[in-house]
Short mmCIF file of C-alpha atoms in Angstrom, two decimals:
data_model
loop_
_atom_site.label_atom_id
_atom_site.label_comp_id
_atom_site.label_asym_id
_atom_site.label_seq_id
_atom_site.Cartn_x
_atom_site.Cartn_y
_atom_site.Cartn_z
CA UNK Z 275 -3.00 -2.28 -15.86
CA UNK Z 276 0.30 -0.66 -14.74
CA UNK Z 277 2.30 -3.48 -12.97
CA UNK Z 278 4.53 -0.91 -11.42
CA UNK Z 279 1.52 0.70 -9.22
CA UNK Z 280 0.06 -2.57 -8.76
CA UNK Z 281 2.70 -4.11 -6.65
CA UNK Z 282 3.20 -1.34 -4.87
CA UNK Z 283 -0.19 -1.67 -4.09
CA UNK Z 284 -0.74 -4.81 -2.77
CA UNK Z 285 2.87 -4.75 -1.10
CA UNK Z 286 0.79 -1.84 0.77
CA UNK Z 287 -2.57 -3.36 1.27
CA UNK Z 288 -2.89 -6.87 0.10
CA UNK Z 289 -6.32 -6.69 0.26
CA UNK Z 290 -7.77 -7.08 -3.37
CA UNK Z 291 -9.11 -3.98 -3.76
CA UNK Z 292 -8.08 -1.60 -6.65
CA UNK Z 293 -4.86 -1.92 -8.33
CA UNK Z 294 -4.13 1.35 -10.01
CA UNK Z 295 -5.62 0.46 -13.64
CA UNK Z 296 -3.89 1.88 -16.82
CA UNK Z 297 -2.42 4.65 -14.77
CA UNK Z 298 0.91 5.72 -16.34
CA UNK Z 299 4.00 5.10 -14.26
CA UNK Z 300 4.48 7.39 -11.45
CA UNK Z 301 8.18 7.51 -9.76
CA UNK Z 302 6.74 9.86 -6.87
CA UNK Z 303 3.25 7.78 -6.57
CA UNK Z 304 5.47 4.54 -6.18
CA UNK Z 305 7.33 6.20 -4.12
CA UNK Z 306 4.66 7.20 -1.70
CA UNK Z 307 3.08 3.89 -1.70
CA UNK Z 308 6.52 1.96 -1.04
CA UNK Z 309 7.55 4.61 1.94
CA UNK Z 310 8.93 3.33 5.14
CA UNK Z 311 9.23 4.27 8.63
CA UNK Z 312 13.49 4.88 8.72
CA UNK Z 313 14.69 4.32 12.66
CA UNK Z 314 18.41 3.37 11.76
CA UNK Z 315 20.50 5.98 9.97
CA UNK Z 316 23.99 5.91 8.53
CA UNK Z 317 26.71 8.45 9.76
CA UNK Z 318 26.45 10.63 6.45
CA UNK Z 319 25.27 14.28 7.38
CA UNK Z 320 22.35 15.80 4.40
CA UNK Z 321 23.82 18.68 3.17
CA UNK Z 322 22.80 21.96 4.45
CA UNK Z 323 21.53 23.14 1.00
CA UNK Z 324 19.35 19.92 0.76
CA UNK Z 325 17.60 20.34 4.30
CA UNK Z 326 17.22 24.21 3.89
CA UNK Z 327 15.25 23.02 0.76
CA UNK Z 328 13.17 20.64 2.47
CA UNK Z 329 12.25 23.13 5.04
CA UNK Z 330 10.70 25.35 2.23
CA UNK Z 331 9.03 22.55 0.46
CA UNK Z 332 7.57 21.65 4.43
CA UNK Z 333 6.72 25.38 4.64
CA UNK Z 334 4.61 25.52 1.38
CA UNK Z 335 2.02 23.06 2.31
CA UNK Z 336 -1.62 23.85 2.66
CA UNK Z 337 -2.34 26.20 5.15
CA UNK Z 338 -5.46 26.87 6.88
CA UNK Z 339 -7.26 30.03 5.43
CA UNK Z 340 -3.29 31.19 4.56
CA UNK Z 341 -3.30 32.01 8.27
CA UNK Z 342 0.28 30.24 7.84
CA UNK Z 343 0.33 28.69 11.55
CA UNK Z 344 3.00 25.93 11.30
CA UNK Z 345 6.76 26.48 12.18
CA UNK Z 346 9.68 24.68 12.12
CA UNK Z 347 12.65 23.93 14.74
CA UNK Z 348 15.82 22.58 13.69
CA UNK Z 349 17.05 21.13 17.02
CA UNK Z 350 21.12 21.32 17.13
CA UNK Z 351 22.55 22.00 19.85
CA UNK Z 352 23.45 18.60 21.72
CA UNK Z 353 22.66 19.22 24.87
CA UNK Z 354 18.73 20.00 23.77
CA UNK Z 355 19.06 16.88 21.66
CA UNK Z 356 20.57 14.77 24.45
CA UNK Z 357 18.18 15.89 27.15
CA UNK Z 358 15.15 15.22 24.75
CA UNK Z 359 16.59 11.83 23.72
CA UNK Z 360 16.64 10.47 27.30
CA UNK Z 361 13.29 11.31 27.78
CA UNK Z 362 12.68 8.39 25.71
CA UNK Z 363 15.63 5.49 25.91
CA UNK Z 364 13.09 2.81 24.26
CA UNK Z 365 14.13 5.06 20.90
CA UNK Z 366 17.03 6.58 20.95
CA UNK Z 367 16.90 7.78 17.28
CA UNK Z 368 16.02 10.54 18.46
CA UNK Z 369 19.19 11.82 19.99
CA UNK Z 370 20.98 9.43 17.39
CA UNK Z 371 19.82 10.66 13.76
CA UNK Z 372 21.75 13.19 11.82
CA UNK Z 373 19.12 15.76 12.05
CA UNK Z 374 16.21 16.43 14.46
CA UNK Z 375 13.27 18.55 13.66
CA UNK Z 376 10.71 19.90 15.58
CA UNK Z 377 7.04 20.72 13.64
CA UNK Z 378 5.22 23.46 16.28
CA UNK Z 379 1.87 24.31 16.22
CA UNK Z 380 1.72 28.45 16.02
CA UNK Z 381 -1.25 30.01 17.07
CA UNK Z 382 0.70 32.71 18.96
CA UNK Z 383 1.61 34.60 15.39
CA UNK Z 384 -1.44 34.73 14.35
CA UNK Z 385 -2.41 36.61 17.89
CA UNK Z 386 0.80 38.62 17.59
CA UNK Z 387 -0.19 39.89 13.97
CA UNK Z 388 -3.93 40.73 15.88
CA UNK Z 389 -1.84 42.82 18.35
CA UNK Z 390 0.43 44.64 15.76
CA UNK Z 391 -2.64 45.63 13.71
CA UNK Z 392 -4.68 46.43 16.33
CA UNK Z 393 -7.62 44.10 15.53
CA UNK Z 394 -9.15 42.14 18.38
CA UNK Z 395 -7.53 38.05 17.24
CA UNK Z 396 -8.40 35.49 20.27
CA UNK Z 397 -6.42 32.44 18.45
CA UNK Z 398 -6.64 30.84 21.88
CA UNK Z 399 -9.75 28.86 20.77
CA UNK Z 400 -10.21 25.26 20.03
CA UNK Z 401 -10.40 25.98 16.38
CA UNK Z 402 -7.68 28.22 16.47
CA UNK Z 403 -5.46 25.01 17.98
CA UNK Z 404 -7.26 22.77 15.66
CA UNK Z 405 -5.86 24.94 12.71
CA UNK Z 406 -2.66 25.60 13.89
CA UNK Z 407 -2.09 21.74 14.52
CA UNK Z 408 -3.50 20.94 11.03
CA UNK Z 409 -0.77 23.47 9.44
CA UNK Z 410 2.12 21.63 11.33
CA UNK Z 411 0.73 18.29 10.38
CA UNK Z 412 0.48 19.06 6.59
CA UNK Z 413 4.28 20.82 6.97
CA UNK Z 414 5.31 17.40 8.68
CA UNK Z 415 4.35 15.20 6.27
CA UNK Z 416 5.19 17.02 3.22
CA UNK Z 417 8.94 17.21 3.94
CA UNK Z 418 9.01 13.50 4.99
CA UNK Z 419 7.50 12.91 1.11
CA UNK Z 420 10.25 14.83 -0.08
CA UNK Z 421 13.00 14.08 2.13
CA UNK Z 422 12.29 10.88 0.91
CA UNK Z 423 11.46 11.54 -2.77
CA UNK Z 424 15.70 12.38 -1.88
CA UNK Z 425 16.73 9.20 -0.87
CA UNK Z 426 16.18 10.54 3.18
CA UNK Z 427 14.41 7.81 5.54
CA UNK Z 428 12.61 9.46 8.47
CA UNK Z 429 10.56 8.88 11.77
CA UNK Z 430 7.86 10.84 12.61
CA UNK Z 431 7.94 11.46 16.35
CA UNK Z 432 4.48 12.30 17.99
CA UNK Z 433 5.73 10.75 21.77
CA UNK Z 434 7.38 13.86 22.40
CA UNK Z 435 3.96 15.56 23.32
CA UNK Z 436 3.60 12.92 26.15
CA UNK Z 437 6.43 15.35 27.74
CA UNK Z 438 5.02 18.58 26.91
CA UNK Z 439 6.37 20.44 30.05
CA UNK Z 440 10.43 18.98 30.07
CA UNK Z 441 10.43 19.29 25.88
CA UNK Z 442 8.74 22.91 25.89
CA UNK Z 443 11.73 23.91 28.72
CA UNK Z 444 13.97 22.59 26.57
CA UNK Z 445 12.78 24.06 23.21
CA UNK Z 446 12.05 27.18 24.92
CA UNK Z 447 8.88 27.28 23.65
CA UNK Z 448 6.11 30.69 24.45
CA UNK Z 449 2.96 30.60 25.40
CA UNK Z 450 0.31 29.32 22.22
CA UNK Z 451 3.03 27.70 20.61
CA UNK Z 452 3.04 23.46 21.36
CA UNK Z 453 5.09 20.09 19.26
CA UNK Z 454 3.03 18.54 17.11
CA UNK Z 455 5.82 15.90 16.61
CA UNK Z 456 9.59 15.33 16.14
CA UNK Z 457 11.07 14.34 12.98
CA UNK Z 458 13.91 11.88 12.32
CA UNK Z 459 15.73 12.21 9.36
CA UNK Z 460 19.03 11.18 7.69
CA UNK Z 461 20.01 8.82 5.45
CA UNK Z 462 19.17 4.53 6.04
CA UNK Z 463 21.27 2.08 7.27
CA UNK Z 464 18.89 -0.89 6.21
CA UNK Z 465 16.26 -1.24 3.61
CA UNK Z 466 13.79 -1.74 6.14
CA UNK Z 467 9.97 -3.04 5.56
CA UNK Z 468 6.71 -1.71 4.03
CA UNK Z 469 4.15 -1.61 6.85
CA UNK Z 470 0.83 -3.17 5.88
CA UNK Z 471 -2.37 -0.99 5.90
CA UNK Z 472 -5.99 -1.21 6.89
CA UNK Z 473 -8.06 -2.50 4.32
CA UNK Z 474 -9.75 0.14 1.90
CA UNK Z 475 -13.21 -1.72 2.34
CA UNK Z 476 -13.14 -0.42 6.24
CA UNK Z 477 -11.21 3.03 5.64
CA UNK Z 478 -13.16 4.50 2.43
CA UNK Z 479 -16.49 5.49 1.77
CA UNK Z 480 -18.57 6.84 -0.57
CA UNK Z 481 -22.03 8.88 0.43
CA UNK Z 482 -22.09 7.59 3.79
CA UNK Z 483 -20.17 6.28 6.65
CA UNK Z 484 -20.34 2.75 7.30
CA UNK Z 485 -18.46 -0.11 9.35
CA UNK Z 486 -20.43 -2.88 9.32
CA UNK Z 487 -17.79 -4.83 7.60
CA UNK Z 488 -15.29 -3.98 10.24
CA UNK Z 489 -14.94 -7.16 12.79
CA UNK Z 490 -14.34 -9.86 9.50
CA UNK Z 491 -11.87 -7.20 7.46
CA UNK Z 492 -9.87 -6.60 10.91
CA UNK Z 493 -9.73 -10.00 11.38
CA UNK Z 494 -8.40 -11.02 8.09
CA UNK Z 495 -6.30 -7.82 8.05
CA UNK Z 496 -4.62 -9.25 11.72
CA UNK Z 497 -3.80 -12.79 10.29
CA UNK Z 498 -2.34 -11.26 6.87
CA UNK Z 499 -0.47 -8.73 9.26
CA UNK Z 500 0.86 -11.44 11.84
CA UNK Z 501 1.89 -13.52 8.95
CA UNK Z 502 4.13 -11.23 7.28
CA UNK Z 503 5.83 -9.34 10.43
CA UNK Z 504 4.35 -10.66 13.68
CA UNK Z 505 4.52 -8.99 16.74
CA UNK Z 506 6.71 -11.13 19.32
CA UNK Z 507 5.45 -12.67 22.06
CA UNK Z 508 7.86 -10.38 24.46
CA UNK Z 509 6.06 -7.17 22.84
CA UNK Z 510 2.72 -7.99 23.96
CA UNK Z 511 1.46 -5.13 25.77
CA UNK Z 512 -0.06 -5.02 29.43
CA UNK Z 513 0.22 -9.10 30.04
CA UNK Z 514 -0.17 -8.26 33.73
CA UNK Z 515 -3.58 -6.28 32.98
CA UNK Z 516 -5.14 -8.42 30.33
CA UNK Z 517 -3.12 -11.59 29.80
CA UNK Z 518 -0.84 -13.01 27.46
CA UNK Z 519 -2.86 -13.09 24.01
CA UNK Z 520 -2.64 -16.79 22.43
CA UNK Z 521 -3.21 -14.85 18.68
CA UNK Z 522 -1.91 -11.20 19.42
CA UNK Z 523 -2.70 -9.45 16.04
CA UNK Z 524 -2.36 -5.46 15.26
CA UNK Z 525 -5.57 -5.15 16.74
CA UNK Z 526 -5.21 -6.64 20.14
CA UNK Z 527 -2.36 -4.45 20.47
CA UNK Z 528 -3.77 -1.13 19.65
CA UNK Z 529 -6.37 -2.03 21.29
CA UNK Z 530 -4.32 -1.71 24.77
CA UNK Z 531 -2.45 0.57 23.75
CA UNK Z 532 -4.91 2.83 23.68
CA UNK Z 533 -6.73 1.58 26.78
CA UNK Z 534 -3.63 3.35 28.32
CA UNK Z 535 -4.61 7.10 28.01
CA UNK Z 536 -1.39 8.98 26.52
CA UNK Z 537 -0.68 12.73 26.68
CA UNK Z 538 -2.61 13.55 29.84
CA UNK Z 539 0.00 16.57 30.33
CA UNK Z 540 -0.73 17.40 27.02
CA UNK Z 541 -4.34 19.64 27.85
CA UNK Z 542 -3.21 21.18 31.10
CA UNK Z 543 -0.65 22.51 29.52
CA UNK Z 544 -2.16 24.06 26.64
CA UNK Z 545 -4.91 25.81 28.73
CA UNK Z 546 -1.49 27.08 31.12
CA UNK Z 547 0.22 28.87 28.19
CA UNK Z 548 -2.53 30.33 26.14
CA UNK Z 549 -5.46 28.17 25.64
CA UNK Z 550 -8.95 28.45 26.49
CA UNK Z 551 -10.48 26.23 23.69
CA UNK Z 552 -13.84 27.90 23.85
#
């Protein structure tokens, strides 16, 4: 058994499940396993060499069928940063990190290409967004692995589609091009904590789907949770709704957060610039 994958492991999990064996030391498995969600940055600017490289490394993820529908916006100018930032004041990393990316869905290429060849591309469909969001997500989260295979902390920043019509103004965006999500990114200013994860009993399978086992493993998994970094009583969501929760585990409080729909300018928008999702 390799210690070195094992703690990282259950610093991750904690729930008993498998450790890694006799795999040989990893530094970018570790790495992966031990990431962090960075919301506090120090003043130090990534060189410009260093962030052009982690927009190609974004750039050559997966892509859908090599249709190639992900692109990236570097958002500099302060004024765009600024007026995105106060969209949001419960996280103002967003106008306060060194650098500010933008990962777009593209399905307007794609069309564009159809035009310029003279071939008959509808990329307005819904598995035309499907693709292009899938592209932007894989682009996304391979830079933050190596931004932070570089020492980078970053914050993935999905609330920004919640404001789809002010943050496409402000981006400038066209028609069949949408945010998947923001990115945070500079350098930490604290070491920060290791978020604990589902249990693997409830969130892999083999042959078939199953969840039988869910209501005892999300139990246990809320207590082990709460009892490393609870959720304070002053955080509870929707106490004026539901009630203040006596035990308020990760559970309860997804649980209301998603009984308040998010996004709903998120669809109307789509269909207004380009979308027909037949």
């Amino acid at each position: 058994m390799t210690s070195e994958h094992a703690d990282a492991i259950a610093t991750r999990f904690g729930d008993g499940g498998p450790d890694g064996g006799d795999v040989e030391p990893n530094a970018f498995l570790r790495g992966v396993l031990s990431r962090k969600t960075v919301r506090r940055y120090s003043d130090q600017m990534p060189e410009e060499g260093l962030l052009d490289l982690l927009v190609a490394c974004a750039l050559s993820a997966s892509a859908k069928s090599d249709f190639q529908q992900a692109s990236v916006m570097r958002v500099r100018d302060a004024e765009k940063r600024t007026a995105i930032g106060k969209l949001f004041p419960s996280m103002p990393w967003i106008g306060a990190s060194p650098v500010f990316f933008v990962f777009l869905g593209d399905a307007r290429r794609l069309q564009r290409i159809g035009e310029l060849r003279g071939k008959p591309v509808k990329n307005g469909t819904l598995e035309g967004f499907f693709n292009a969001s899938v592209d932007a997500a894989l682009a996304l989260q391979t830079m933050i692995l190596c931004a932070e295979s570089e020492g980078l902390g970053t914050c993935p920043i999905s609330v920004i589609r919640n404001e789809i019509d002010t943050v496409a103004k402000v981006l400038e965006l066209p028609d069949m091009v949408f945010p998947v999500a923001g990115l945070c990114l500079g350098y930490p200013a604290g070491e920060g904590h290791v978020s604990l994860r589902l249990p693997r009993s409830i969130t892999t399978h083999v042959d078939r789907y199953g969840d039988d086992a869910l209501p005892a493993a999300l139990d246990d998994y809320d207590r082990r949770r709460h009892a490393r970094h609870a959720i304070p009583k002053e955080q509870q969501r929707g106490n004026a709704e539901f009630g203040e929760a006596e035990f308020y585990g990760w559970s309860e409080d997804k649980a209301r957060q998603a009984a308040k729909a998010e996004g709903a300018a998120f669809p109307p928008y789509l269909r207004a610039h380009g979308f027909s999702f037949d």
